[in-house]
Coordinates of C-alpha atoms in Angstrom, one line a residue:
X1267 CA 96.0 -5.9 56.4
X1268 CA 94.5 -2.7 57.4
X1269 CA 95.9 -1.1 54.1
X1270 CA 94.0 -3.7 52.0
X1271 CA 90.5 -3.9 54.3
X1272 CA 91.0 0.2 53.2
X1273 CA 91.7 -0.1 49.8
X1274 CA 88.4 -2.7 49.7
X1275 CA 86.2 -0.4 51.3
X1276 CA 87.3 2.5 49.2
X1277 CA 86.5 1.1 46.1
X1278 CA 83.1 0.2 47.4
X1279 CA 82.6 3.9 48.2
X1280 CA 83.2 5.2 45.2
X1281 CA 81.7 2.5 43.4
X1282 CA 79.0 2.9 45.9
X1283 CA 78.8 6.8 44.6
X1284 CA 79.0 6.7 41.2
X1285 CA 75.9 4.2 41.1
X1286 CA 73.9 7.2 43.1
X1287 CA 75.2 9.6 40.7
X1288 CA 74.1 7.4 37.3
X1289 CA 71.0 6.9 39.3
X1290 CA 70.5 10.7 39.4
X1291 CA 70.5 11.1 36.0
X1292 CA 67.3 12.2 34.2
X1293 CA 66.0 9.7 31.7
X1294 CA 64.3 11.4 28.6
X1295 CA 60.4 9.8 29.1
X1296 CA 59.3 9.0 25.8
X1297 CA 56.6 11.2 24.1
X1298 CA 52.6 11.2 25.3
X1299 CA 50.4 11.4 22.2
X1300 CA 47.4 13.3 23.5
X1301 CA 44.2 12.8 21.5
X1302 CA 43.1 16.5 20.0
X1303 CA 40.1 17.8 18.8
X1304 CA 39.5 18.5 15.4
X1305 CA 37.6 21.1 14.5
X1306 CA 37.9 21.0 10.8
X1307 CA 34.7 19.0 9.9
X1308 CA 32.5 19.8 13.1
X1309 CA 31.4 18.7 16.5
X1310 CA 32.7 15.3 17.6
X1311 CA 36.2 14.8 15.7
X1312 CA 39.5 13.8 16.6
X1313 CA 42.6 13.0 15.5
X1314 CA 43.6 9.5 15.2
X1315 CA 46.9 9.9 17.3
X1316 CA 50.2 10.2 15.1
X1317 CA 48.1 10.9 12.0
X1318 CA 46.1 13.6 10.0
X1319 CA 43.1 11.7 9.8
X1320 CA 40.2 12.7 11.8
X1321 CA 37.6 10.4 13.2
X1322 CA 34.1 10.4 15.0
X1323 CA 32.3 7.8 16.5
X1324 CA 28.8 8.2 16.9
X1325 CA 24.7 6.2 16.5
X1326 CA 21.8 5.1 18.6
X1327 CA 20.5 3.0 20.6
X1328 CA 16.4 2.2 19.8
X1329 CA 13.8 0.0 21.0
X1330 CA 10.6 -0.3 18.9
X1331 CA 7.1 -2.0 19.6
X1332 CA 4.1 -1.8 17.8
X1333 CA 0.8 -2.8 17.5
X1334 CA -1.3 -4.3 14.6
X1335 CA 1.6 -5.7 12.6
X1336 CA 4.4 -8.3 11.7
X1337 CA 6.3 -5.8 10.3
X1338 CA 8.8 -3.2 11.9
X1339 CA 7.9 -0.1 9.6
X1340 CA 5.3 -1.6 7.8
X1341 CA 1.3 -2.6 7.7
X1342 CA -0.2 -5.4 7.6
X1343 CA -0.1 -6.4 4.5
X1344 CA 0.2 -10.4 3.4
X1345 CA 2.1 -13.3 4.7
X1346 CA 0.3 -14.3 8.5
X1347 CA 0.3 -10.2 9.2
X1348 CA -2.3 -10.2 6.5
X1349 CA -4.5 -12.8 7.7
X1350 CA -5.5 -10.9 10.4
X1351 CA -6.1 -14.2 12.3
X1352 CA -4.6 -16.5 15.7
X1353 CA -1.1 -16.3 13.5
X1354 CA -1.4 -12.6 13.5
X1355 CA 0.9 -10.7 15.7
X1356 CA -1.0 -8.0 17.6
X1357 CA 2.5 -6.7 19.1
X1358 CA 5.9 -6.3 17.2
X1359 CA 9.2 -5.3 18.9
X1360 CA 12.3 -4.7 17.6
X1361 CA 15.8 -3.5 19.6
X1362 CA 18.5 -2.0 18.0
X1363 CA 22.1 -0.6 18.1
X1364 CA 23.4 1.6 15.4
X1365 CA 27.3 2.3 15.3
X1366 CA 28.6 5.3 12.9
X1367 CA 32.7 5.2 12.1
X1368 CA 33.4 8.5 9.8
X1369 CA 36.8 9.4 8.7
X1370 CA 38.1 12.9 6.8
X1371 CA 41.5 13.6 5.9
X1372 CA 42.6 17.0 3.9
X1373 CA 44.7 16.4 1.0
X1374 CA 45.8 18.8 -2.2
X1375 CA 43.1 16.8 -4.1
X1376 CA 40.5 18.1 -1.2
X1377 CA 38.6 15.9 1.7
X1378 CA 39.1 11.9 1.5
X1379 CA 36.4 10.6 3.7
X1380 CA 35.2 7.3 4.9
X1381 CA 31.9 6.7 6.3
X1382 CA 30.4 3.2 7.6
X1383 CA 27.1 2.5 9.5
X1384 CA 26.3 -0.7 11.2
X1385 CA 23.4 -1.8 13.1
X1386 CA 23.3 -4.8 14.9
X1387 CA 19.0 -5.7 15.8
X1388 CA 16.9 -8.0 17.9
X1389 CA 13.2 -7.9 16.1
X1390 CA 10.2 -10.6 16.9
X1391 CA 9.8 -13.2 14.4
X1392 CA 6.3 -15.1 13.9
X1393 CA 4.7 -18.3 14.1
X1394 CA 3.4 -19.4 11.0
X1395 CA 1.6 -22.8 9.8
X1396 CA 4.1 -25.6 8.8
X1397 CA 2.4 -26.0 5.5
X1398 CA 1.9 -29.9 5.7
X1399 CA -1.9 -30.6 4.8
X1400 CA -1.2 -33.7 6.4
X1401 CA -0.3 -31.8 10.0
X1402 CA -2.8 -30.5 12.3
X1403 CA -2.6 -27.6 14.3
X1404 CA 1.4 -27.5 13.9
X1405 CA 3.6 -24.0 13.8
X1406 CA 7.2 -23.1 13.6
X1407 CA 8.9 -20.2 14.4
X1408 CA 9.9 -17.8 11.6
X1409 CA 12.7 -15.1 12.4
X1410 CA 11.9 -11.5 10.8
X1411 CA 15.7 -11.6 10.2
X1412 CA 17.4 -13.8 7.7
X1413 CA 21.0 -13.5 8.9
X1414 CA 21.5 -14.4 12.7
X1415 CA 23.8 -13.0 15.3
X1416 CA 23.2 -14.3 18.5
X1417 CA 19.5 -14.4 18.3
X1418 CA 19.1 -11.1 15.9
X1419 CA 21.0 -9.8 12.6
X1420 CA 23.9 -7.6 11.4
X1421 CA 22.8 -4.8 8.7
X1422 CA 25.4 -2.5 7.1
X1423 CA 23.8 0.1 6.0
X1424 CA 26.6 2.5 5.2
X1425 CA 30.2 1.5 4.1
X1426 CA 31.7 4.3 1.3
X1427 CA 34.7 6.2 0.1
X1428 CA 34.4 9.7 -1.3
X1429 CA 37.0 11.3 -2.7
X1430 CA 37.9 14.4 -5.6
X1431 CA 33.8 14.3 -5.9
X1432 CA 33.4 10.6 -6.3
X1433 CA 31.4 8.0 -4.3
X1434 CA 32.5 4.7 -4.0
X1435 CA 30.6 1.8 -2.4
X1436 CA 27.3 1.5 -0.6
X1437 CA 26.2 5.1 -0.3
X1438 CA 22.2 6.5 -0.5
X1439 CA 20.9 6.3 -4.5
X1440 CA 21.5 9.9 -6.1
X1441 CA 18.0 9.3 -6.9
X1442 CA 16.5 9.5 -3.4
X1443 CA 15.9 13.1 -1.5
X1444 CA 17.4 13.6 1.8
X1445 CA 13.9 12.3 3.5
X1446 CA 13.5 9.5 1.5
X1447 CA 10.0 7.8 2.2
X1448 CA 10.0 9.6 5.6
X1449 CA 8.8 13.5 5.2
X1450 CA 7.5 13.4 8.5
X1451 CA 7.1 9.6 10.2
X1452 CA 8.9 6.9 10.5
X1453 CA 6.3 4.2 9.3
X1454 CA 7.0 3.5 5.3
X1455 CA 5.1 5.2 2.2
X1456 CA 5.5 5.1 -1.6
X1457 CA 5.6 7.7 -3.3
X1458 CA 9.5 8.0 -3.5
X1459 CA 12.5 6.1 -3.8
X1460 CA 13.5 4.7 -0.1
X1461 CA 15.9 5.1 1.9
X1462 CA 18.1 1.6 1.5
X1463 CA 21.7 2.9 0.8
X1464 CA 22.8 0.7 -2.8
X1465 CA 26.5 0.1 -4.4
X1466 CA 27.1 2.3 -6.4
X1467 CA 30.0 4.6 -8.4
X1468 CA 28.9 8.2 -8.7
X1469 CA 30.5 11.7 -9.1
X1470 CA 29.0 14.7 -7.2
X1471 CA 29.3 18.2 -9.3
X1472 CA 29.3 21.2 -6.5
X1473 CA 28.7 24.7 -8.4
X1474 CA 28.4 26.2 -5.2
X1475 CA 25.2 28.5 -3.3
X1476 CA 24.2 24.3 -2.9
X1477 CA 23.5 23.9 -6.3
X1478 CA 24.8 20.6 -7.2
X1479 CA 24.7 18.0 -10.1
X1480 CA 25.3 14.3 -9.5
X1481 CA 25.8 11.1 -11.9
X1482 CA 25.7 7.2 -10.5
X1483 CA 26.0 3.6 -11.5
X1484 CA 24.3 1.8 -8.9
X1485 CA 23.8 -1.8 -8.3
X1486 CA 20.0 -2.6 -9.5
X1487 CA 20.1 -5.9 -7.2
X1488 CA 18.2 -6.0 -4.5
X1489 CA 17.0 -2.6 -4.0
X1490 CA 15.5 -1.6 -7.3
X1491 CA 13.9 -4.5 -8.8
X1492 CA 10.2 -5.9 -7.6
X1493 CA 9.3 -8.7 -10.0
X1494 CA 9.7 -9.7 -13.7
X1495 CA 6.9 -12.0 -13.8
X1496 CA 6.7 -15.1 -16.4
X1497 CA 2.6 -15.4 -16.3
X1498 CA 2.8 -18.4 -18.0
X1499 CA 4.1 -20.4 -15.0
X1500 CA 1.3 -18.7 -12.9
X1501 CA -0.2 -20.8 -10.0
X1502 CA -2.6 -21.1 -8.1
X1503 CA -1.2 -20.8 -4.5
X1504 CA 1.2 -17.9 -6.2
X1505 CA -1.9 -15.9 -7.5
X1506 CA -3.5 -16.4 -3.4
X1507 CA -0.4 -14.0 -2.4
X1508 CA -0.4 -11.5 -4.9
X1509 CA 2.7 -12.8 -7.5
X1510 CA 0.8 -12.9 -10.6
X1511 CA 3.6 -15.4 -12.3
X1512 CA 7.0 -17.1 -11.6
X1513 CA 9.6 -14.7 -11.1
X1514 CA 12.4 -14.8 -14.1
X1515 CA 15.2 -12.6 -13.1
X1516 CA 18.4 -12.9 -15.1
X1517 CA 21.6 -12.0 -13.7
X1518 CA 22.4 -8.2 -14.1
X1519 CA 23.8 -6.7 -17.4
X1520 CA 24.0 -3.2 -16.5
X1521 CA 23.4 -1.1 -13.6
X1522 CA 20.8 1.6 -13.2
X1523 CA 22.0 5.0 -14.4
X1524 CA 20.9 7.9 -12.2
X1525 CA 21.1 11.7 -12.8
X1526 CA 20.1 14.6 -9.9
X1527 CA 20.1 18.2 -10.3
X1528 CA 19.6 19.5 -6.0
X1529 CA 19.5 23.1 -5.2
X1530 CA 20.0 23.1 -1.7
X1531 CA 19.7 26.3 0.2
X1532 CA 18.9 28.5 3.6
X1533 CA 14.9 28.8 2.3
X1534 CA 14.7 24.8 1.6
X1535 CA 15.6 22.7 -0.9
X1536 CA 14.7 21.4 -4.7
X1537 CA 15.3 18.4 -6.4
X1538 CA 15.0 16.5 -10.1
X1539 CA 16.2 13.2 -10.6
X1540 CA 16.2 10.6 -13.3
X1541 CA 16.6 6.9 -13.7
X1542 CA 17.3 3.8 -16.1
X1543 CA 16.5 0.7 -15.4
X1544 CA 17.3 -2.2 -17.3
X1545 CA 14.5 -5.4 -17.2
X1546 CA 17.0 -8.5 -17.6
X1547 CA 14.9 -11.3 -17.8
X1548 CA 16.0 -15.3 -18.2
X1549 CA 14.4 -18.1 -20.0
X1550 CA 10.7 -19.1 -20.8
X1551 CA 11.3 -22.9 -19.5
X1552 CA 13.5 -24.8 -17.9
X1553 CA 16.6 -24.7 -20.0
X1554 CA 18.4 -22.4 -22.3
X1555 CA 16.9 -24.0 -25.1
X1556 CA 13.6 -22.9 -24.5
X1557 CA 14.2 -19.0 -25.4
X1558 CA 13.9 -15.5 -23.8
X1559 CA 12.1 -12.2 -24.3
X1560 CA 14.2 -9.2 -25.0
X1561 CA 15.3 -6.6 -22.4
X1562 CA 13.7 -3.6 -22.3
X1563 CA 14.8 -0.2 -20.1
X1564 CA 12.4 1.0 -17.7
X1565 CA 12.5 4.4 -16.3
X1566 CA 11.5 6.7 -13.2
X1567 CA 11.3 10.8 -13.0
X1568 CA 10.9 12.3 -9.4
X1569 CA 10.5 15.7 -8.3
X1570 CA 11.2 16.8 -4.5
X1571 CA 10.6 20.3 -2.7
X1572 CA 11.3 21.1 0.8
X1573 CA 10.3 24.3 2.6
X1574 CA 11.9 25.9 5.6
X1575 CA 11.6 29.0 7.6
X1576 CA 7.5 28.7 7.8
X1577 CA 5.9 31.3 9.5
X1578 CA 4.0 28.4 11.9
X1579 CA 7.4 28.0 14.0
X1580 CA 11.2 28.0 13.9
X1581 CA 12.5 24.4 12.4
X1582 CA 9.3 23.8 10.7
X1583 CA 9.4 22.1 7.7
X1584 CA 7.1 20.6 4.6
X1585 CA 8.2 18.2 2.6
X1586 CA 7.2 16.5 -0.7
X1587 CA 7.8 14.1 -3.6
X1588 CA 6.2 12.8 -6.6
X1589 CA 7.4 9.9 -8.9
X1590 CA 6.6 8.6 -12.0
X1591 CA 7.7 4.7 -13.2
X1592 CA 7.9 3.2 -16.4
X1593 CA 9.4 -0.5 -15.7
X1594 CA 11.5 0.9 -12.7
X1595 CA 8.7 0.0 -10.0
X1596 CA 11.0 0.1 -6.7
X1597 CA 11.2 4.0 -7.5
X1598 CA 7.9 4.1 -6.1
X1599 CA 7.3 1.2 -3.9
X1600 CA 10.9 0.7 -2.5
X1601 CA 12.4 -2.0 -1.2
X1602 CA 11.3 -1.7 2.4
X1603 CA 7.7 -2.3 1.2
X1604 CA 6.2 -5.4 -0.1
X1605 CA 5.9 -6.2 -3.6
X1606 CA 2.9 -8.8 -3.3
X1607 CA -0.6 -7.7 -1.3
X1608 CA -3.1 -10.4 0.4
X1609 CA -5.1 -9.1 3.3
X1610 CA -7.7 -10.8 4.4
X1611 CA -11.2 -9.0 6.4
X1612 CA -14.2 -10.2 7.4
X1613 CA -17.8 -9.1 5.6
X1614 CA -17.6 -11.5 2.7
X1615 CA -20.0 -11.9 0.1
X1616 CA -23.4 -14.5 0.3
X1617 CA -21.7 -17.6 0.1
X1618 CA -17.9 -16.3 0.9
X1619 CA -16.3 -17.4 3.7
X1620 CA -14.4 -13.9 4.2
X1621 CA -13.2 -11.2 2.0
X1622 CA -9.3 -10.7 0.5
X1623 CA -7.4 -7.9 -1.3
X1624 CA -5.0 -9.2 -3.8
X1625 CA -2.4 -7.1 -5.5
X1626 CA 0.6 -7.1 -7.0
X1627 CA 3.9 -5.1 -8.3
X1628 CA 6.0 -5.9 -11.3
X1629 CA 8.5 -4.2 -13.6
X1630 CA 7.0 -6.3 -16.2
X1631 CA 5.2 -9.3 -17.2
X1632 CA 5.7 -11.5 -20.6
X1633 CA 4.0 -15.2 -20.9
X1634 CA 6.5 -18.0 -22.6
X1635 CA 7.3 -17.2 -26.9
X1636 CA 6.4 -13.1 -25.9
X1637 CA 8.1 -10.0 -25.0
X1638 CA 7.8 -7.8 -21.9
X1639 CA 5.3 -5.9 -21.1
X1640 CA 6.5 -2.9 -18.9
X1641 CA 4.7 -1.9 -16.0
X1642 CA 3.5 1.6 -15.2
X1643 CA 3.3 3.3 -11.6
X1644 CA 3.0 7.0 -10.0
X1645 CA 2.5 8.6 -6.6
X1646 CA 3.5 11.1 -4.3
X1647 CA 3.6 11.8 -0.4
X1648 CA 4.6 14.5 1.9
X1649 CA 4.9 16.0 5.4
X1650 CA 4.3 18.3 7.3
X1651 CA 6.3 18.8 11.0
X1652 CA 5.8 21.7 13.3
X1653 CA 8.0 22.3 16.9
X1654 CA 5.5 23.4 19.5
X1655 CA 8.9 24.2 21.6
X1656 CA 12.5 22.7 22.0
X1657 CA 10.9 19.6 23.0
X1658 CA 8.0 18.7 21.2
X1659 CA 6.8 18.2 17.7
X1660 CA 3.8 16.7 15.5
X1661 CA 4.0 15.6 12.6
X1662 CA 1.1 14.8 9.7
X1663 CA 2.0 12.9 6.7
X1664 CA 0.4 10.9 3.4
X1665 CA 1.1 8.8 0.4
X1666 CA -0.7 7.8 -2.6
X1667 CA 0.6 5.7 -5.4
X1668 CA -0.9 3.7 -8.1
X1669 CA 0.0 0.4 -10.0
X1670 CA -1.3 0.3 -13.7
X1671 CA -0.8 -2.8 -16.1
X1672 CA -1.5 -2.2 -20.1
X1673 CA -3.9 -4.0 -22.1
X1674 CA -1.6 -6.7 -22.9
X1675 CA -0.1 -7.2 -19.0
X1676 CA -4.3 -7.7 -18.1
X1677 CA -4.5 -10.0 -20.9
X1678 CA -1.9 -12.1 -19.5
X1679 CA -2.4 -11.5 -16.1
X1680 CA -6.8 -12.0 -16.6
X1681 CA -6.1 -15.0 -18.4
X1682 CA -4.4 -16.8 -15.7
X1683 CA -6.5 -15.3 -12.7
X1684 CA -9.9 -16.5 -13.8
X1685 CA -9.0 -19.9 -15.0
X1686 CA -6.9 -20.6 -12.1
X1687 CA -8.7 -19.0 -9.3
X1688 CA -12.5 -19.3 -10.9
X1689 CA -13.2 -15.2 -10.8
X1690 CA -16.6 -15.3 -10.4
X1691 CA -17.5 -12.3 -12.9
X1692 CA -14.7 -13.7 -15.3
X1693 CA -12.3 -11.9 -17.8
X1694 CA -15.0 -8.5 -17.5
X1695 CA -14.5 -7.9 -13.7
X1696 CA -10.9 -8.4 -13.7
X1697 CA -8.1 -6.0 -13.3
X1698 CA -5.0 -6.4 -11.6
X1699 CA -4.5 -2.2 -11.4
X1700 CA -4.4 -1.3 -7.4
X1701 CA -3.9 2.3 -6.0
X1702 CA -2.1 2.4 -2.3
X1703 CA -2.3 5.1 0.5
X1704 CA -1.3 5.6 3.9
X1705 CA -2.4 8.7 6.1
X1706 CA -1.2 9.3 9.6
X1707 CA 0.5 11.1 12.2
X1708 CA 3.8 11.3 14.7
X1709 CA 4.3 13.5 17.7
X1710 CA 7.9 13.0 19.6
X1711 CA 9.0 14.3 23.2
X1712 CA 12.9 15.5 23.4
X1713 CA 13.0 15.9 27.4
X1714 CA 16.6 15.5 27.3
X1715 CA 18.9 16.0 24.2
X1716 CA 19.5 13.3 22.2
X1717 CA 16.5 11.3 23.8
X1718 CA 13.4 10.9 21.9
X1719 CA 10.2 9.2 22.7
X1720 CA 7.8 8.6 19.4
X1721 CA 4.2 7.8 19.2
X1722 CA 2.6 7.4 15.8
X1723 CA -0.1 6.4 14.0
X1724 CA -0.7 4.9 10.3
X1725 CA -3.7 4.0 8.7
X1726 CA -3.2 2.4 5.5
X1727 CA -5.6 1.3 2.8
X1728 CA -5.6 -1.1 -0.2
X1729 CA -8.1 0.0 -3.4
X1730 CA -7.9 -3.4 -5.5
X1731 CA -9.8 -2.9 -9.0
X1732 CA -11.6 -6.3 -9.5
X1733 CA -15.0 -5.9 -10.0
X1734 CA -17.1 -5.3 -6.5
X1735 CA -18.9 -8.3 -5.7
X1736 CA -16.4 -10.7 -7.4
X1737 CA -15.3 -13.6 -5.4
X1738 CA -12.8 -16.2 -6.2
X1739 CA -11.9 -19.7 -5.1
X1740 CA -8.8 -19.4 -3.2
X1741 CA -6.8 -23.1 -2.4
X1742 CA -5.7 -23.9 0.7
X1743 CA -3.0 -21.9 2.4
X1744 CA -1.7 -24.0 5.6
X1745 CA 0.9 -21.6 6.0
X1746 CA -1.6 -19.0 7.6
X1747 CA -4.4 -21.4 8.2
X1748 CA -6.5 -20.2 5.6
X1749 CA -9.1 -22.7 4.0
X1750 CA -9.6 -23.5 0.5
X1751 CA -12.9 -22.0 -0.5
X1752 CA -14.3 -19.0 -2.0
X1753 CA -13.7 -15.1 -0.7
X1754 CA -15.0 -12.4 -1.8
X1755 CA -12.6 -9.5 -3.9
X1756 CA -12.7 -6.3 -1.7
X1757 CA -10.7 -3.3 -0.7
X1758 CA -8.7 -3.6 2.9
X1759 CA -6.6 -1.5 5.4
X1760 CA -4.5 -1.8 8.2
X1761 CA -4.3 0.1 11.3
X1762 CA -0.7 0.3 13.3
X1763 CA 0.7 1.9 16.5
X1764 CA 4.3 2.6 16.7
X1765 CA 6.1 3.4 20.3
X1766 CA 9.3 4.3 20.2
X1767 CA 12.5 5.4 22.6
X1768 CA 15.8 6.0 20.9
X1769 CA 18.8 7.5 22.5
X1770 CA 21.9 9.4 19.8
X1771 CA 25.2 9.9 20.4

């Protein structure tokens, strides 16, 4: 008994011992992957862990309000901003969050990068008029932003591959400089092509000392088209706005082809870019029986310069642009402007009620059985930004740009305008040419880096060309509580205050 109670407890010993011993054992921990910094492509990379592909995160935060528009970056222009009445809002505001995702990997064939931007915003909407005659007094509520996430809208801006020179996807147009239609502001000009990124296929040329030589198809739809206007189908409550004719796009048969020559260097920079635009347009009538007018190619020619390294101040800078159109109007007045002008202001003419600006930008115009008639625009604008120290600048900054329709376009356009709308000095006082300009200034406040406060100032004006002292006889427009009666044809302008705070990271 005492053998076996021995041999029992032995065994458990051992046992016992060689489960502390197996516990003893080291056990090989399996491998952290610790995120490192990589400093191949500047500040704020790393690398993904277990790859070769770098990544930084970065964007801004931004809350806008201004005062004397509907419009985020824009005047006051048509729609219930123009009629500068009750439906008018005084104060715009506008939040946003903008999220940057960029990508670079080295390879044998050079960089591969990825770049995406996305901005999710919050911006006011508007009241407007229902546009029942047969309702009195009743609005509705109009979002600013057409697609809807959780009370505001999703924009991607950016979303790209580049890769052996090549661009593919929704990049900035080859066309546009660096600035864009914002030398020295925020608030938007003509006078170049804007800053909307487009879809696009392109191949970048680098000869080095930032010299460079680029070639693009991009996507002509949205951005780069205003209007192809059928006059024929002209009415009356279209002509109140400023569209001088049904619009008569057809789908798209070929992109715009774009050409840049930059020269980018320490003293500034230099730029020359070309476009073609083709003018698509569909059918006179209703069906495909009832014909077409022939496409036609448009063009646009822009020059840039950019000076650094002024003797007024470190990080000064002057920038400037000019553009010339031929059927490629959204060269000029890009897509972040309006097409269509109809501001309203009070000092009407004996027996007007008030006085209106109309205006209008096409690509073309035609009227049913005839061909296009291209339309010609040019402008320019530029800036001017001096650093009175790390924290504070001013900038000045200007834009003028005109619209010019041929003979033939003011035919078509004339003929429509007095019959429908009863110009008072008839076919003699009227021409549908407009010039547009904007003057104005921004000073900012850095306290911190990466925090910005803004305040700037625009004041835009409208130079119509109808005859001065021509009224005409306007129906009614419910949708902005206007009246049908008679206004008188005169120039207008727009006054607006931007506020701004914005936050990078």
């Amino acid at each position: 008994m005492k053998l076996t109670k021995g041999l029992i407890l032995g065994s458990a010993a051992m046992f016992a011992g060689a489960g502390a011993q197996a516990a003893d054992l080291p056990v090989k921990a399996k491998a952290i992957e610790y995120v490192k910094i990589c400093s191949l492509y500047g500040a704020g990379f790393y690398y993904i862990p277990g790859t070769d592909t770098c990544l930084r995160i970065g964007g801004y935060l931004r809350a806008d309000a201004l005062v004397g528009t509907n419009s985020d970056f824009d005047a006051a222009v048509n729609g219930v901003a123009g009629a500068q009445n009750r439906l008018t809002n005084y104060l715009q505001t506008q939040s946003r969050q903008d999220l940057q995702i960029d990508t670079r990997t080295a390879t044998e064939y050079g960089t591969v990068r990825t770049f995406a931007e996305l901005a999710f915003t919050w911006r006011t909407g508007t009241y407007g008029g229902t546009g029942s005659t047969g309702v009195n007094g009743a609005t509705a509520y109009t979002s600013s932003l057409t697609s809807q996430v959780a009370g505001g809208g999703l924009g991607i801006y950016y979303a790209f591959i580049q890769f052996a020179g090549f661009t593919f996807g929704r990049a900035e147009s080859q066309f546009r400089t660096p600035w864009a239609e914002y030398p020295a502001q925020s608030f938007e000009l003509p006078g170049a092509a804007g800053w909307d990124p487009v879809n696009q296929v392109s191949y970048t040329a680098d000869f080095g000392q930032g010299i460079t030589a680029s070639f693009s198809a991009q996507d002509q739809a949205p951005n780069y088209q205003t209007n192809l206007w059928n006059v024929s189908a002209a009415t009356a409550a279209g002509l109140a706005t400023g569209a001088y004719g049904a619009n008569d796009f057809a789908g798209t048969r070929a992109p715009d082809f774009v050409a840049r020559v930059r020269v980018d260097q320490a003293w500034g920079l230099f730029q020359a870019s070309v476009a073609a635009h083709d003018n698509h347009a569909a059918y006179y009538g209703a069906d495909e029986t009832t014909g077409h007018p022939g496409d036609k190619w448009g063009w646009a020619g822009q020059l840039a310069l950019s000076i650094k390294n002024l003797p007024t101040g470190p990080g000064d800078t002057i920038n400037l642009t000019g553009v010339y159109t031929y059927g490629a109007s959204r060269y000029n007045f890009h897509d972040y402007m309006s097409s269509t002008f109809a501001m309203y202001g009070g000092g009407g003419a004996a027996g007007a009620y008030q006085s209106a600006g109309i205006a209008g930008v096409s690509d073309s115009v035609f009227v049913t059985g005839a061909g296009q008639e291209l339309t010609t625009t040019y402008g320019f604008n530029g800036g001017y930004t001096h650093n009175w120290d790390a924290h504070w600048n001013t900038g000045v900054f200007g834009a003028w740009a005109a619209v010019r329709y041929n003979n033939t376009a003011k035919g078509y356009i004339c003929g429509a305008f007095v019959r429908t709308l009863v110009l008072s000095t008839g076919a003699d006082g009227c021409n549908p040419d407009f010039n547009y300009a904007v003057v104005g200034t921004k000073t900012s406040w850095t306290p911190v880096k990466n925090l910005t406060f803004t305040g700037e100032l625009a004041y835009m004006m409208l130079d119509q060309k109808y005859a001065g002292g021509s009224t005409v006889t306007l129906p009614l427009q419910a949708g902005i509580a206007k009246p049908g009666t008679v206004y008188e044809l005169k120039d207008q302008n727009s006054l607006v205050l931007l506020l701004r705070a914005q936050r990078n990271f």
